[in-house]
């Protein structure tokens, strides 16, 4: 009998639709624009700015770590291209969506840096839209592409944190 060979991923078309970054960047742009037209200030901006910068830095580190893990596995970081491998190391050990989590952190950082409530007001509807337009389709794709391997990973690692 010899060694058991790893199951090859199925050829499945990746999800198409809205690029994930746009689902976050458009509402964030609207929040920034609305802040200029109708400011909704959060008090104590001097306290908020350092926290905002720290969160922005953390999000960049998280995005870099996620992209690095995908590059090590020679798979794409682009949602609408084929994934060649299921990445489960690096930040993917504790979040199935570390790059998307970085987008959420950007929202928080923007709100704190702008000392504005607008990004926080837009965050919940953005998360609902993102879940429906991106996450569900991507998870369906990964389940079809990687089968039991993805199901085991999904059972072990949370979607966000």
mmCIF file of C-alpha atoms in Angstrom:
data_model
loop_
_atom_site.group_PDB
_atom_site.id
_atom_site.type_symbol
_atom_site.label_atom_id
_atom_site.label_comp_id
_atom_site.label_asym_id
_atom_site.label_seq_id
_atom_site.Cartn_x
_atom_site.Cartn_y
_atom_site.Cartn_z
ATOM 1 C CA UNK A 1 0.000 0.000 0.000
ATOM 2 C CA UNK A 2 2.560 2.911 0.201
ATOM 3 C CA UNK A 3 2.047 6.432 1.324
ATOM 4 C CA UNK A 4 -1.368 7.982 1.224
ATOM 5 C CA UNK A 5 -1.425 10.838 -1.271
ATOM 6 C CA UNK A 6 -2.990 14.149 -0.365
ATOM 7 C CA UNK A 7 -6.306 14.799 -2.031
ATOM 8 C CA UNK A 8 -5.926 17.231 -4.933
ATOM 9 C CA UNK A 9 -8.144 20.328 -4.834
ATOM 10 C CA UNK A 10 -11.140 20.214 -7.123
ATOM 11 C CA UNK A 11 -11.261 22.581 -10.051
ATOM 12 C CA UNK A 12 -14.036 24.981 -9.100
ATOM 13 C CA UNK A 13 -14.603 28.477 -10.416
ATOM 14 C CA UNK A 14 -13.734 31.148 -7.848
ATOM 15 C CA UNK A 15 -16.448 33.540 -6.761
ATOM 16 C CA UNK A 16 -17.008 36.597 -8.878
ATOM 17 C CA UNK A 17 -18.609 39.831 -7.916
ATOM 18 C CA UNK A 18 -17.485 42.905 -6.080
ATOM 19 C CA UNK A 19 -13.795 43.094 -5.129
ATOM 20 C CA UNK A 20 -13.622 42.732 -1.331
ATOM 21 C CA UNK A 21 -11.608 45.913 -0.844
ATOM 22 C CA UNK A 22 -14.317 47.985 -2.541
ATOM 23 C CA UNK A 23 -16.965 46.719 -0.138
ATOM 24 C CA UNK A 24 -14.927 48.349 2.634
ATOM 25 C CA UNK A 25 -13.395 51.314 0.820
ATOM 26 C CA UNK A 26 -16.602 52.755 -0.666
ATOM 27 C CA UNK A 27 -18.403 53.057 2.704
ATOM 28 C CA UNK A 28 -15.211 54.334 4.335
ATOM 29 C CA UNK A 29 -14.938 56.980 1.599
ATOM 30 C CA UNK A 30 -18.578 57.922 2.198
ATOM 31 C CA UNK A 31 -17.915 58.224 5.933
ATOM 32 C CA UNK A 32 -14.934 60.486 5.273
ATOM 33 C CA UNK A 33 -16.960 62.614 2.869
ATOM 34 C CA UNK A 34 -19.896 62.884 5.267
ATOM 35 C CA UNK A 35 -17.506 63.907 8.013
ATOM 36 C CA UNK A 36 -16.586 66.975 5.962
ATOM 37 C CA UNK A 37 -20.231 67.820 5.239
ATOM 38 C CA UNK A 38 -21.813 66.950 8.594
ATOM 39 C CA UNK A 39 -19.150 66.391 11.249
ATOM 40 C CA UNK A 40 -20.046 64.001 14.050
ATOM 41 C CA UNK A 41 -17.085 64.615 16.305
ATOM 42 C CA UNK A 42 -15.879 62.249 18.992
ATOM 43 C CA UNK A 43 -14.430 64.196 21.931
ATOM 44 C CA UNK A 44 -10.796 63.988 23.030
ATOM 45 C CA UNK A 45 -9.050 63.669 19.643
ATOM 46 C CA UNK A 46 -5.613 63.959 21.282
ATOM 47 C CA UNK A 47 -6.271 60.721 23.134
ATOM 48 C CA UNK A 48 -7.774 58.995 20.088
ATOM 49 C CA UNK A 49 -5.019 59.757 17.553
ATOM 50 C CA UNK A 50 -2.291 57.577 19.120
ATOM 51 C CA UNK A 51 -4.766 54.698 19.448
ATOM 52 C CA UNK A 52 -5.823 55.211 15.818
ATOM 53 C CA UNK A 53 -2.202 55.160 14.636
ATOM 54 C CA UNK A 54 -1.519 52.005 16.656
ATOM 55 C CA UNK A 55 -4.562 50.306 15.110
ATOM 56 C CA UNK A 56 -3.552 51.428 11.633
ATOM 57 C CA UNK A 57 -0.079 49.985 12.172
ATOM 58 C CA UNK A 58 -1.551 46.742 13.556
ATOM 59 C CA UNK A 59 -3.811 46.411 10.511
ATOM 60 C CA UNK A 60 -0.879 46.897 8.145
ATOM 61 C CA UNK A 61 1.152 44.262 10.004
ATOM 62 C CA UNK A 62 -1.797 41.869 9.886
ATOM 63 C CA UNK A 63 -2.320 42.473 6.152
ATOM 64 C CA UNK A 64 1.405 41.954 5.482
ATOM 65 C CA UNK A 65 1.447 38.719 7.521
ATOM 66 C CA UNK A 66 -1.629 37.366 5.690
ATOM 67 C CA UNK A 67 -0.187 38.228 2.279
ATOM 68 C CA UNK A 68 3.140 36.693 3.262
ATOM 69 C CA UNK A 69 1.499 33.428 4.328
ATOM 70 C CA UNK A 70 -0.376 33.251 1.025
ATOM 71 C CA UNK A 71 2.814 33.987 -0.924
ATOM 72 C CA UNK A 72 4.699 31.213 0.931
ATOM 73 C CA UNK A 73 2.031 28.769 -0.231
ATOM 74 C CA UNK A 74 2.157 30.201 -3.762
ATOM 75 C CA UNK A 75 -1.527 30.976 -3.748
ATOM 76 C CA UNK A 76 -3.376 34.134 -4.575
ATOM 77 C CA UNK A 77 -4.479 36.848 -2.192
ATOM 78 C CA UNK A 78 -7.064 37.913 -4.774
ATOM 79 C CA UNK A 79 -10.561 36.651 -3.978
ATOM 80 C CA UNK A 80 -11.656 36.099 -7.579
ATOM 81 C CA UNK A 81 -8.677 33.957 -8.627
ATOM 82 C CA UNK A 82 -8.086 30.243 -8.028
ATOM 83 C CA UNK A 83 -6.579 29.329 -4.684
ATOM 84 C CA UNK A 84 -3.815 26.804 -5.219
ATOM 85 C CA UNK A 85 -3.551 25.922 -1.546
ATOM 86 C CA UNK A 86 -5.529 26.235 1.646
ATOM 87 C CA UNK A 87 -3.452 28.489 3.884
ATOM 88 C CA UNK A 88 -3.763 27.573 7.561
ATOM 89 C CA UNK A 89 -0.563 28.997 9.058
ATOM 90 C CA UNK A 90 0.561 32.491 9.996
ATOM 91 C CA UNK A 91 -2.418 34.650 10.979
ATOM 92 C CA UNK A 92 -4.701 32.056 9.339
ATOM 93 C CA UNK A 93 -4.093 29.880 12.440
ATOM 94 C CA UNK A 94 -6.469 32.063 14.466
ATOM 95 C CA UNK A 95 -8.622 33.817 11.834
ATOM 96 C CA UNK A 96 -9.979 32.475 8.549
ATOM 97 C CA UNK A 97 -10.077 36.065 7.264
ATOM 98 C CA UNK A 98 -7.067 37.970 8.618
ATOM 99 C CA UNK A 99 -6.844 40.337 5.622
ATOM 100 C CA UNK A 100 -10.530 41.170 5.957
ATOM 101 C CA UNK A 101 -10.041 41.644 9.684
ATOM 102 C CA UNK A 102 -7.358 44.206 8.774
ATOM 103 C CA UNK A 103 -10.016 46.104 6.774
ATOM 104 C CA UNK A 104 -12.251 46.207 9.862
ATOM 105 C CA UNK A 105 -9.364 47.522 11.949
ATOM 106 C CA UNK A 106 -8.809 50.235 9.278
ATOM 107 C CA UNK A 107 -12.402 51.361 9.838
ATOM 108 C CA UNK A 108 -11.769 51.700 13.562
ATOM 109 C CA UNK A 109 -8.464 53.462 12.959
ATOM 110 C CA UNK A 110 -10.100 55.909 10.540
ATOM 111 C CA UNK A 111 -12.830 56.735 13.034
ATOM 112 C CA UNK A 112 -10.293 57.381 15.774
ATOM 113 C CA UNK A 113 -7.875 59.336 13.570
ATOM 114 C CA UNK A 114 -10.706 61.483 12.228
ATOM 115 C CA UNK A 115 -12.287 61.679 15.713
ATOM 116 C CA UNK A 116 -15.582 61.022 13.911
ATOM 117 C CA UNK A 117 -18.517 58.734 14.533
ATOM 118 C CA UNK A 118 -19.202 58.287 10.786
ATOM 119 C CA UNK A 119 -16.926 55.261 10.240
ATOM 120 C CA UNK A 120 -18.489 53.552 13.270
ATOM 121 C CA UNK A 121 -21.989 54.254 11.926
ATOM 122 C CA UNK A 122 -21.047 52.682 8.572
ATOM 123 C CA UNK A 123 -19.228 49.682 10.037
ATOM 124 C CA UNK A 124 -22.204 47.436 10.920
ATOM 125 C CA UNK A 125 -23.988 47.798 7.538
ATOM 126 C CA UNK A 126 -20.634 47.340 5.804
ATOM 127 C CA UNK A 127 -20.017 44.096 7.711
ATOM 128 C CA UNK A 128 -23.473 42.784 6.775
ATOM 129 C CA UNK A 129 -22.892 43.628 3.094
ATOM 130 C CA UNK A 130 -19.380 42.172 3.211
ATOM 131 C CA UNK A 131 -20.645 38.942 4.734
ATOM 132 C CA UNK A 132 -23.288 38.518 2.035
ATOM 133 C CA UNK A 133 -21.288 39.754 -0.965
ATOM 134 C CA UNK A 134 -17.886 38.257 -0.166
ATOM 135 C CA UNK A 135 -17.542 35.910 2.805
ATOM 136 C CA UNK A 136 -20.412 33.511 2.053
ATOM 137 C CA UNK A 137 -19.368 33.155 -1.600
ATOM 138 C CA UNK A 138 -15.723 32.707 -0.690
ATOM 139 C CA UNK A 139 -16.478 30.072 1.944
ATOM 140 C CA UNK A 140 -18.700 28.172 -0.481
ATOM 141 C CA UNK A 141 -15.879 28.263 -3.033
ATOM 142 C CA UNK A 142 -13.268 27.046 -0.527
ATOM 143 C CA UNK A 143 -15.578 24.248 0.663
ATOM 144 C CA UNK A 144 -16.138 23.095 -2.923
ATOM 145 C CA UNK A 145 -12.447 23.440 -3.835
ATOM 146 C CA UNK A 146 -10.845 21.866 -0.754
ATOM 147 C CA UNK A 147 -13.652 19.678 0.626
ATOM 148 C CA UNK A 148 -12.959 17.906 3.913
ATOM 149 C CA UNK A 149 -9.679 19.775 4.423
ATOM 150 C CA UNK A 150 -11.553 23.098 4.464
ATOM 151 C CA UNK A 151 -14.363 21.727 6.629
ATOM 152 C CA UNK A 152 -11.815 20.571 9.231
ATOM 153 C CA UNK A 153 -10.132 23.978 9.109
ATOM 154 C CA UNK A 154 -13.481 25.775 9.404
ATOM 155 C CA UNK A 155 -14.384 23.672 12.447
ATOM 156 C CA UNK A 156 -11.081 24.560 14.116
ATOM 157 C CA UNK A 157 -10.586 28.258 13.258
ATOM 158 C CA UNK A 158 -13.078 31.072 13.751
ATOM 159 C CA UNK A 159 -14.157 33.293 10.874
ATOM 160 C CA UNK A 160 -12.902 36.538 12.413
ATOM 161 C CA UNK A 161 -11.321 36.057 15.853
#
